[in-house]
């Protein structure tokens, strides 16, 4: 009888412990259930931040491509006066670019599908800037035409690499908008080049102006290496 009384007296404590256990288990389950949500939010935030950095770098790089591909166009009047080239000579040099550029876009489009698009995008700009540096040190018509054709080849790397990065980082539902935003980078680059290249040529001569612009492009290209990524991690 006494043992039954003791067991009956212990029942409230047992029930209380059971309720506490169930409550603690509920809290632990709630906490564990909230962790995946917090983790997903952190991952989404990290993805959006990385995507913004990649897109900003792509925008800057393509604007720099636009500057690097218009150097001869805006330097041509000063170059013609300095080297005594005729209009026919300038036309020969200028015609090298679109031929090389068009062929390069097809070849690099095939190449970029099998290599890192970020590496192709940055490497093409670096090589384009180096070609402009070599062009700044040239006086021979044929060498200038050769370097300008090489510039067209390296410029062709931008289109395919940018297209692949855009399709990787943006879904089909948002790709059209961001593609349109990215396409304005060529307009921004064209505006900057029209103002800066002619000013540089007027202040420093066409050679030093071309050197300064090319070095600036090189520095920006190397800075973008750290912020580029081929795909989300």
PDB file of C-alpha atoms in Angstrom:
ATOM      1  CA  UNK A   1       0.000   0.000   0.000  1.00  0.00           C
ATOM      2  CA  UNK A   2       2.811   2.400   0.973  1.00  0.00           C
ATOM      3  CA  UNK A   3       4.709   1.663  -2.238  1.00  0.00           C
ATOM      4  CA  UNK A   4       1.577   2.394  -4.237  1.00  0.00           C
ATOM      5  CA  UNK A   5       1.236   5.744  -2.465  1.00  0.00           C
ATOM      6  CA  UNK A   6       4.857   6.594  -3.242  1.00  0.00           C
ATOM      7  CA  UNK A   7       4.395   5.701  -6.894  1.00  0.00           C
ATOM      8  CA  UNK A   8       1.230   7.792  -7.027  1.00  0.00           C
ATOM      9  CA  UNK A   9       3.054  10.722  -5.381  1.00  0.00           C
ATOM     10  CA  UNK A  10       5.838  10.503  -7.957  1.00  0.00           C
ATOM     11  CA  UNK A  11       3.434  10.635 -10.896  1.00  0.00           C
ATOM     12  CA  UNK A  12       3.200  14.495 -11.039  1.00  0.00           C
ATOM     13  CA  UNK A  13       6.995  14.732 -11.109  1.00  0.00           C
ATOM     14  CA  UNK A  14       7.184  12.126 -13.836  1.00  0.00           C
ATOM     15  CA  UNK A  15       4.496  13.891 -15.843  1.00  0.00           C
ATOM     16  CA  UNK A  16       6.263  17.212 -15.335  1.00  0.00           C
ATOM     17  CA  UNK A  17       9.554  15.727 -16.527  1.00  0.00           C
ATOM     18  CA  UNK A  18       7.758  14.200 -19.493  1.00  0.00           C
ATOM     19  CA  UNK A  19       6.245  17.570 -20.393  1.00  0.00           C
ATOM     20  CA  UNK A  20       9.637  19.246 -20.005  1.00  0.00           C
ATOM     21  CA  UNK A  21      11.221  16.594 -22.181  1.00  0.00           C
ATOM     22  CA  UNK A  22       8.567  16.947 -24.813  1.00  0.00           C
ATOM     23  CA  UNK A  23       8.924  20.734 -24.639  1.00  0.00           C
ATOM     24  CA  UNK A  24      12.703  20.545 -24.926  1.00  0.00           C
ATOM     25  CA  UNK A  25      12.393  18.117 -27.800  1.00  0.00           C
ATOM     26  CA  UNK A  26       9.939  20.484 -29.500  1.00  0.00           C
ATOM     27  CA  UNK A  27      12.342  23.411 -29.058  1.00  0.00           C
ATOM     28  CA  UNK A  28      15.234  21.372 -30.436  1.00  0.00           C
ATOM     29  CA  UNK A  29      13.137  20.251 -33.382  1.00  0.00           C
ATOM     30  CA  UNK A  30      12.050  23.832 -34.025  1.00  0.00           C
ATOM     31  CA  UNK A  31      15.640  25.029 -33.873  1.00  0.00           C
ATOM     32  CA  UNK A  32      16.831  22.241 -36.145  1.00  0.00           C
ATOM     33  CA  UNK A  33      14.005  22.969 -38.569  1.00  0.00           C
ATOM     34  CA  UNK A  34      14.922  26.664 -38.661  1.00  0.00           C
ATOM     35  CA  UNK A  35      18.584  26.022 -39.465  1.00  0.00           C
ATOM     36  CA  UNK A  36      17.997  24.879 -43.061  1.00  0.00           C
ATOM     37  CA  UNK A  37      15.976  28.029 -43.685  1.00  0.00           C
ATOM     38  CA  UNK A  38      18.729  30.251 -42.314  1.00  0.00           C
ATOM     39  CA  UNK A  39      21.308  28.329 -44.288  1.00  0.00           C
ATOM     40  CA  UNK A  40      19.275  28.728 -47.476  1.00  0.00           C
ATOM     41  CA  UNK A  41      18.985  32.475 -46.888  1.00  0.00           C
ATOM     42  CA  UNK A  42      22.730  32.779 -46.348  1.00  0.00           C
ATOM     43  CA  UNK A  43      23.428  30.771 -49.489  1.00  0.00           C
ATOM     44  CA  UNK A  44      21.006  32.905 -51.492  1.00  0.00           C
ATOM     45  CA  UNK A  45      22.613  36.095 -50.185  1.00  0.00           C
ATOM     46  CA  UNK A  46      26.084  34.778 -50.997  1.00  0.00           C
ATOM     47  CA  UNK A  47      24.956  33.773 -54.486  1.00  0.00           C
ATOM     48  CA  UNK A  48      23.401  37.183 -55.203  1.00  0.00           C
ATOM     49  CA  UNK A  49      26.527  38.972 -53.980  1.00  0.00           C
ATOM     50  CA  UNK A  50      28.825  36.798 -56.090  1.00  0.00           C
ATOM     51  CA  UNK A  51      26.571  37.197 -59.120  1.00  0.00           C
ATOM     52  CA  UNK A  52      26.586  40.980 -58.697  1.00  0.00           C
ATOM     53  CA  UNK A  53      30.397  41.017 -58.578  1.00  0.00           C
ATOM     54  CA  UNK A  54      30.642  38.806 -61.648  1.00  0.00           C
ATOM     55  CA  UNK A  55      28.143  40.916 -63.583  1.00  0.00           C
ATOM     56  CA  UNK A  56      29.856  44.183 -62.580  1.00  0.00           C
ATOM     57  CA  UNK A  57      33.206  42.788 -63.703  1.00  0.00           C
ATOM     58  CA  UNK A  58      31.688  41.606 -66.991  1.00  0.00           C
ATOM     59  CA  UNK A  59      30.197  45.055 -67.555  1.00  0.00           C
ATOM     60  CA  UNK A  60      33.511  46.789 -66.882  1.00  0.00           C
ATOM     61  CA  UNK A  61      35.494  44.332 -68.992  1.00  0.00           C
ATOM     62  CA  UNK A  62      33.237  44.699 -72.015  1.00  0.00           C
ATOM     63  CA  UNK A  63      33.306  48.494 -71.702  1.00  0.00           C
ATOM     64  CA  UNK A  64      37.106  48.251 -71.733  1.00  0.00           C
ATOM     65  CA  UNK A  65      36.918  45.987 -74.777  1.00  0.00           C
ATOM     66  CA  UNK A  66      34.957  48.745 -76.514  1.00  0.00           C
ATOM     67  CA  UNK A  67      37.632  51.289 -75.636  1.00  0.00           C
ATOM     68  CA  UNK A  68      40.426  49.001 -76.777  1.00  0.00           C
ATOM     69  CA  UNK A  69      38.775  48.293 -80.130  1.00  0.00           C
ATOM     70  CA  UNK A  70      38.286  51.973 -81.052  1.00  0.00           C
ATOM     71  CA  UNK A  71      41.797  53.231 -80.372  1.00  0.00           C
ATOM     72  CA  UNK A  72      42.888  53.264 -84.004  1.00  0.00           C
ATOM     73  CA  UNK A  73      39.663  54.944 -85.122  1.00  0.00           C
ATOM     74  CA  UNK A  74      40.212  57.966 -82.890  1.00  0.00           C
ATOM     75  CA  UNK A  75      44.004  57.982 -83.196  1.00  0.00           C
ATOM     76  CA  UNK A  76      43.963  57.787 -87.010  1.00  0.00           C
ATOM     77  CA  UNK A  77      43.961  61.568 -87.718  1.00  0.00           C
ATOM     78  CA  UNK A  78      46.960  62.174 -85.440  1.00  0.00           C
ATOM     79  CA  UNK A  79      48.679  59.007 -86.669  1.00  0.00           C
ATOM     80  CA  UNK A  80      48.194  60.046 -90.288  1.00  0.00           C
ATOM     81  CA  UNK A  81      49.757  63.471 -89.691  1.00  0.00           C
ATOM     82  CA  UNK A  82      52.642  61.980 -87.718  1.00  0.00           C
ATOM     83  CA  UNK A  83      53.564  59.162 -90.116  1.00  0.00           C
ATOM     84  CA  UNK A  84      52.420  60.705 -93.389  1.00  0.00           C
ATOM     85  CA  UNK A  85      49.946  57.968 -94.249  1.00  0.00           C
ATOM     86  CA  UNK A  86      47.393  58.502 -96.997  1.00  0.00           C
ATOM     87  CA  UNK A  87      43.677  57.942 -96.620  1.00  0.00           C
ATOM     88  CA  UNK A  88      44.115  54.738 -98.589  1.00  0.00           C
ATOM     89  CA  UNK A  89      46.711  53.538 -96.060  1.00  0.00           C
ATOM     90  CA  UNK A  90      44.371  54.291 -93.172  1.00  0.00           C
ATOM     91  CA  UNK A  91      41.608  52.416 -94.987  1.00  0.00           C
ATOM     92  CA  UNK A  92      43.829  49.348 -95.423  1.00  0.00           C
ATOM     93  CA  UNK A  93      44.607  49.254 -91.701  1.00  0.00           C
ATOM     94  CA  UNK A  94      40.994  49.844 -90.680  1.00  0.00           C
ATOM     95  CA  UNK A  95      39.724  47.051 -92.941  1.00  0.00           C
ATOM     96  CA  UNK A  96      41.879  44.475 -91.142  1.00  0.00           C
ATOM     97  CA  UNK A  97      39.850  44.665 -87.956  1.00  0.00           C
ATOM     98  CA  UNK A  98      36.320  43.607 -89.029  1.00  0.00           C
ATOM     99  CA  UNK A  99      37.618  40.620 -91.002  1.00  0.00           C
ATOM    100  CA  UNK A 100      39.701  39.345 -88.086  1.00  0.00           C
ATOM    101  CA  UNK A 101      36.992  40.204 -85.566  1.00  0.00           C
ATOM    102  CA  UNK A 102      34.261  38.300 -87.382  1.00  0.00           C
ATOM    103  CA  UNK A 103      36.391  35.190 -87.872  1.00  0.00           C
ATOM    104  CA  UNK A 104      37.554  35.304 -84.269  1.00  0.00           C
ATOM    105  CA  UNK A 105      34.029  35.415 -82.836  1.00  0.00           C
ATOM    106  CA  UNK A 106      33.215  32.098 -84.499  1.00  0.00           C
ATOM    107  CA  UNK A 107      36.460  30.427 -83.433  1.00  0.00           C
ATOM    108  CA  UNK A 108      36.471  31.693 -79.859  1.00  0.00           C
ATOM    109  CA  UNK A 109      32.787  30.789 -79.517  1.00  0.00           C
ATOM    110  CA  UNK A 110      33.757  27.167 -80.135  1.00  0.00           C
ATOM    111  CA  UNK A 111      36.783  27.489 -77.855  1.00  0.00           C
ATOM    112  CA  UNK A 112      34.967  29.092 -74.915  1.00  0.00           C
ATOM    113  CA  UNK A 113      32.568  26.128 -74.635  1.00  0.00           C
ATOM    114  CA  UNK A 114      35.535  23.965 -73.672  1.00  0.00           C
ATOM    115  CA  UNK A 115      37.479  26.407 -71.495  1.00  0.00           C
ATOM    116  CA  UNK A 116      36.869  28.815 -68.651  1.00  0.00           C
ATOM    117  CA  UNK A 117      34.780  31.734 -69.998  1.00  0.00           C
ATOM    118  CA  UNK A 118      36.142  34.040 -67.301  1.00  0.00           C
ATOM    119  CA  UNK A 119      39.718  33.247 -68.283  1.00  0.00           C
ATOM    120  CA  UNK A 120      38.922  33.737 -71.974  1.00  0.00           C
ATOM    121  CA  UNK A 121      37.205  37.076 -71.305  1.00  0.00           C
ATOM    122  CA  UNK A 122      40.053  38.496 -69.220  1.00  0.00           C
ATOM    123  CA  UNK A 123      42.829  37.034 -71.397  1.00  0.00           C
ATOM    124  CA  UNK A 124      41.349  38.485 -74.579  1.00  0.00           C
ATOM    125  CA  UNK A 125      41.303  41.975 -73.081  1.00  0.00           C
ATOM    126  CA  UNK A 126      44.853  41.685 -71.760  1.00  0.00           C
ATOM    127  CA  UNK A 127      46.140  40.567 -75.163  1.00  0.00           C
ATOM    128  CA  UNK A 128      44.179  43.336 -76.884  1.00  0.00           C
ATOM    129  CA  UNK A 129      45.802  45.914 -74.608  1.00  0.00           C
ATOM    130  CA  UNK A 130      49.261  44.489 -75.314  1.00  0.00           C
ATOM    131  CA  UNK A 131      48.631  44.678 -79.051  1.00  0.00           C
ATOM    132  CA  UNK A 132      47.742  48.349 -78.655  1.00  0.00           C
ATOM    133  CA  UNK A 133      51.025  48.876 -76.829  1.00  0.00           C
ATOM    134  CA  UNK A 134      52.923  47.290 -79.713  1.00  0.00           C
ATOM    135  CA  UNK A 135      50.938  49.411 -82.142  1.00  0.00           C
ATOM    136  CA  UNK A 136      52.012  52.525 -80.227  1.00  0.00           C
ATOM    137  CA  UNK A 137      55.639  51.643 -80.912  1.00  0.00           C
ATOM    138  CA  UNK A 138      55.172  50.971 -84.642  1.00  0.00           C
ATOM    139  CA  UNK A 139      55.719  53.239 -87.628  1.00  0.00           C
ATOM    140  CA  UNK A 140      55.530  50.722 -90.461  1.00  0.00           C
ATOM    141  CA  UNK A 141      52.187  50.490 -92.239  1.00  0.00           C
ATOM    142  CA  UNK A 142      52.258  46.711 -92.506  1.00  0.00           C
ATOM    143  CA  UNK A 143      53.125  46.191 -88.855  1.00  0.00           C
ATOM    144  CA  UNK A 144      50.348  48.560 -87.825  1.00  0.00           C
ATOM    145  CA  UNK A 145      47.914  46.630 -90.053  1.00  0.00           C
ATOM    146  CA  UNK A 146      49.132  43.349 -88.533  1.00  0.00           C
ATOM    147  CA  UNK A 147      48.714  44.568 -84.967  1.00  0.00           C
ATOM    148  CA  UNK A 148      45.268  45.943 -85.723  1.00  0.00           C
ATOM    149  CA  UNK A 149      44.242  42.580 -87.199  1.00  0.00           C
ATOM    150  CA  UNK A 150      45.558  40.844 -84.068  1.00  0.00           C
ATOM    151  CA  UNK A 151      43.495  43.223 -81.993  1.00  0.00           C
ATOM    152  CA  UNK A 152      40.429  42.082 -83.910  1.00  0.00           C
ATOM    153  CA  UNK A 153      41.289  38.443 -83.194  1.00  0.00           C
ATOM    154  CA  UNK A 154      41.636  39.018 -79.453  1.00  0.00           C
ATOM    155  CA  UNK A 155      38.537  41.205 -79.364  1.00  0.00           C
ATOM    156  CA  UNK A 156      36.485  38.295 -80.654  1.00  0.00           C
ATOM    157  CA  UNK A 157      36.907  36.523 -77.315  1.00  0.00           C
ATOM    158  CA  UNK A 158      34.476  38.882 -75.587  1.00  0.00           C
ATOM    159  CA  UNK A 159      31.189  37.923 -77.238  1.00  0.00           C
ATOM    160  CA  UNK A 160      31.176  34.159 -76.668  1.00  0.00           C
ATOM    161  CA  UNK A 161      32.613  34.337 -73.153  1.00  0.00           C
ATOM    162  CA  UNK A 162      30.117  36.990 -72.070  1.00  0.00           C
ATOM    163  CA  UNK A 163      27.192  35.051 -73.544  1.00  0.00           C
ATOM    164  CA  UNK A 164      28.162  31.897 -71.697  1.00  0.00           C
ATOM    165  CA  UNK A 165      28.599  33.719 -68.381  1.00  0.00           C
ATOM    166  CA  UNK A 166      25.250  35.469 -68.716  1.00  0.00           C
ATOM    167  CA  UNK A 167      23.393  32.236 -69.454  1.00  0.00           C
ATOM    168  CA  UNK A 168      25.133  30.500 -66.550  1.00  0.00           C
ATOM    169  CA  UNK A 169      24.474  33.132 -63.893  1.00  0.00           C
ATOM    170  CA  UNK A 170      20.964  34.264 -64.883  1.00  0.00           C
ATOM    171  CA  UNK A 171      17.843  32.167 -65.339  1.00  0.00           C
ATOM    172  CA  UNK A 172      15.722  32.390 -68.461  1.00  0.00           C
ATOM    173  CA  UNK A 173      13.120  34.438 -66.569  1.00  0.00           C
ATOM    174  CA  UNK A 174      15.588  37.287 -65.927  1.00  0.00           C
ATOM    175  CA  UNK A 175      18.193  36.801 -68.628  1.00  0.00           C
ATOM    176  CA  UNK A 176      16.690  39.216 -71.145  1.00  0.00           C
ATOM    177  CA  UNK A 177      16.761  42.145 -68.733  1.00  0.00           C
ATOM    178  CA  UNK A 178      20.325  41.581 -67.573  1.00  0.00           C
ATOM    179  CA  UNK A 179      21.492  40.927 -71.118  1.00  0.00           C
ATOM    180  CA  UNK A 180      20.042  44.304 -72.113  1.00  0.00           C
ATOM    181  CA  UNK A 181      21.779  45.994 -69.187  1.00  0.00           C
ATOM    182  CA  UNK A 182      25.076  44.318 -70.045  1.00  0.00           C
ATOM    183  CA  UNK A 183      24.790  45.374 -73.706  1.00  0.00           C
ATOM    184  CA  UNK A 184      24.895  49.044 -72.675  1.00  0.00           C
ATOM    185  CA  UNK A 185      28.507  48.540 -71.587  1.00  0.00           C
ATOM    186  CA  UNK A 186      29.619  48.924 -75.213  1.00  0.00           C
ATOM    187  CA  UNK A 187      27.831  52.284 -75.355  1.00  0.00           C
ATOM    188  CA  UNK A 188      29.501  53.409 -72.142  1.00  0.00           C
ATOM    189  CA  UNK A 189      32.879  52.277 -73.449  1.00  0.00           C
ATOM    190  CA  UNK A 190      32.281  54.009 -76.770  1.00  0.00           C
ATOM    191  CA  UNK A 191      31.408  57.274 -75.026  1.00  0.00           C
ATOM    192  CA  UNK A 192      34.510  57.120 -72.828  1.00  0.00           C
ATOM    193  CA  UNK A 193      36.798  56.228 -75.730  1.00  0.00           C
ATOM    194  CA  UNK A 194      35.499  59.056 -77.916  1.00  0.00           C
ATOM    195  CA  UNK A 195      36.359  61.577 -75.219  1.00  0.00           C
ATOM    196  CA  UNK A 196      39.487  60.104 -73.672  1.00  0.00           C
ATOM    197  CA  UNK A 197      41.430  58.874 -76.721  1.00  0.00           C
ATOM    198  CA  UNK A 198      41.210  62.143 -78.611  1.00  0.00           C
ATOM    199  CA  UNK A 199      42.099  64.083 -75.455  1.00  0.00           C
ATOM    200  CA  UNK A 200      45.092  61.830 -74.813  1.00  0.00           C
ATOM    201  CA  UNK A 201      46.276  62.202 -78.396  1.00  0.00           C
ATOM    202  CA  UNK A 202      45.953  65.980 -78.188  1.00  0.00           C
ATOM    203  CA  UNK A 203      47.767  66.299 -74.850  1.00  0.00           C
ATOM    204  CA  UNK A 204      50.435  63.604 -75.117  1.00  0.00           C
ATOM    205  CA  UNK A 205      50.624  62.637 -78.786  1.00  0.00           C
ATOM    206  CA  UNK A 206      49.063  59.538 -80.280  1.00  0.00           C
ATOM    207  CA  UNK A 207      51.818  57.188 -79.097  1.00  0.00           C
ATOM    208  CA  UNK A 208      51.822  58.173 -75.425  1.00  0.00           C
ATOM    209  CA  UNK A 209      48.066  58.518 -75.472  1.00  0.00           C
ATOM    210  CA  UNK A 210      47.758  54.945 -76.691  1.00  0.00           C
ATOM    211  CA  UNK A 211      50.255  53.755 -74.081  1.00  0.00           C
ATOM    212  CA  UNK A 212      48.364  55.420 -71.226  1.00  0.00           C
ATOM    213  CA  UNK A 213      45.040  54.001 -72.330  1.00  0.00           C
ATOM    214  CA  UNK A 214      46.466  50.499 -72.817  1.00  0.00           C
ATOM    215  CA  UNK A 215      48.135  50.481 -69.391  1.00  0.00           C
ATOM    216  CA  UNK A 216      44.878  51.601 -67.768  1.00  0.00           C
ATOM    217  CA  UNK A 217      43.008  48.790 -69.532  1.00  0.00           C
ATOM    218  CA  UNK A 218      45.618  46.264 -68.390  1.00  0.00           C
ATOM    219  CA  UNK A 219      45.368  47.356 -64.762  1.00  0.00           C
ATOM    220  CA  UNK A 220      41.571  47.113 -64.747  1.00  0.00           C
ATOM    221  CA  UNK A 221      41.669  43.694 -66.423  1.00  0.00           C
ATOM    222  CA  UNK A 222      44.002  42.289 -63.764  1.00  0.00           C
ATOM    223  CA  UNK A 223      41.809  43.723 -60.999  1.00  0.00           C
ATOM    224  CA  UNK A 224      38.783  41.899 -62.415  1.00  0.00           C
ATOM    225  CA  UNK A 225      40.500  38.508 -62.183  1.00  0.00           C
ATOM    226  CA  UNK A 226      39.717  38.247 -58.458  1.00  0.00           C
ATOM    227  CA  UNK A 227      35.992  38.935 -58.899  1.00  0.00           C
ATOM    228  CA  UNK A 228      35.221  36.614 -61.820  1.00  0.00           C
ATOM    229  CA  UNK A 229      33.735  33.129 -61.493  1.00  0.00           C
ATOM    230  CA  UNK A 230      32.582  30.698 -64.170  1.00  0.00           C
ATOM    231  CA  UNK A 231      29.558  29.347 -62.308  1.00  0.00           C
ATOM    232  CA  UNK A 232      27.929  29.367 -58.861  1.00  0.00           C
ATOM    233  CA  UNK A 233      29.725  27.279 -56.266  1.00  0.00           C
TER     234      UNK A 233
END
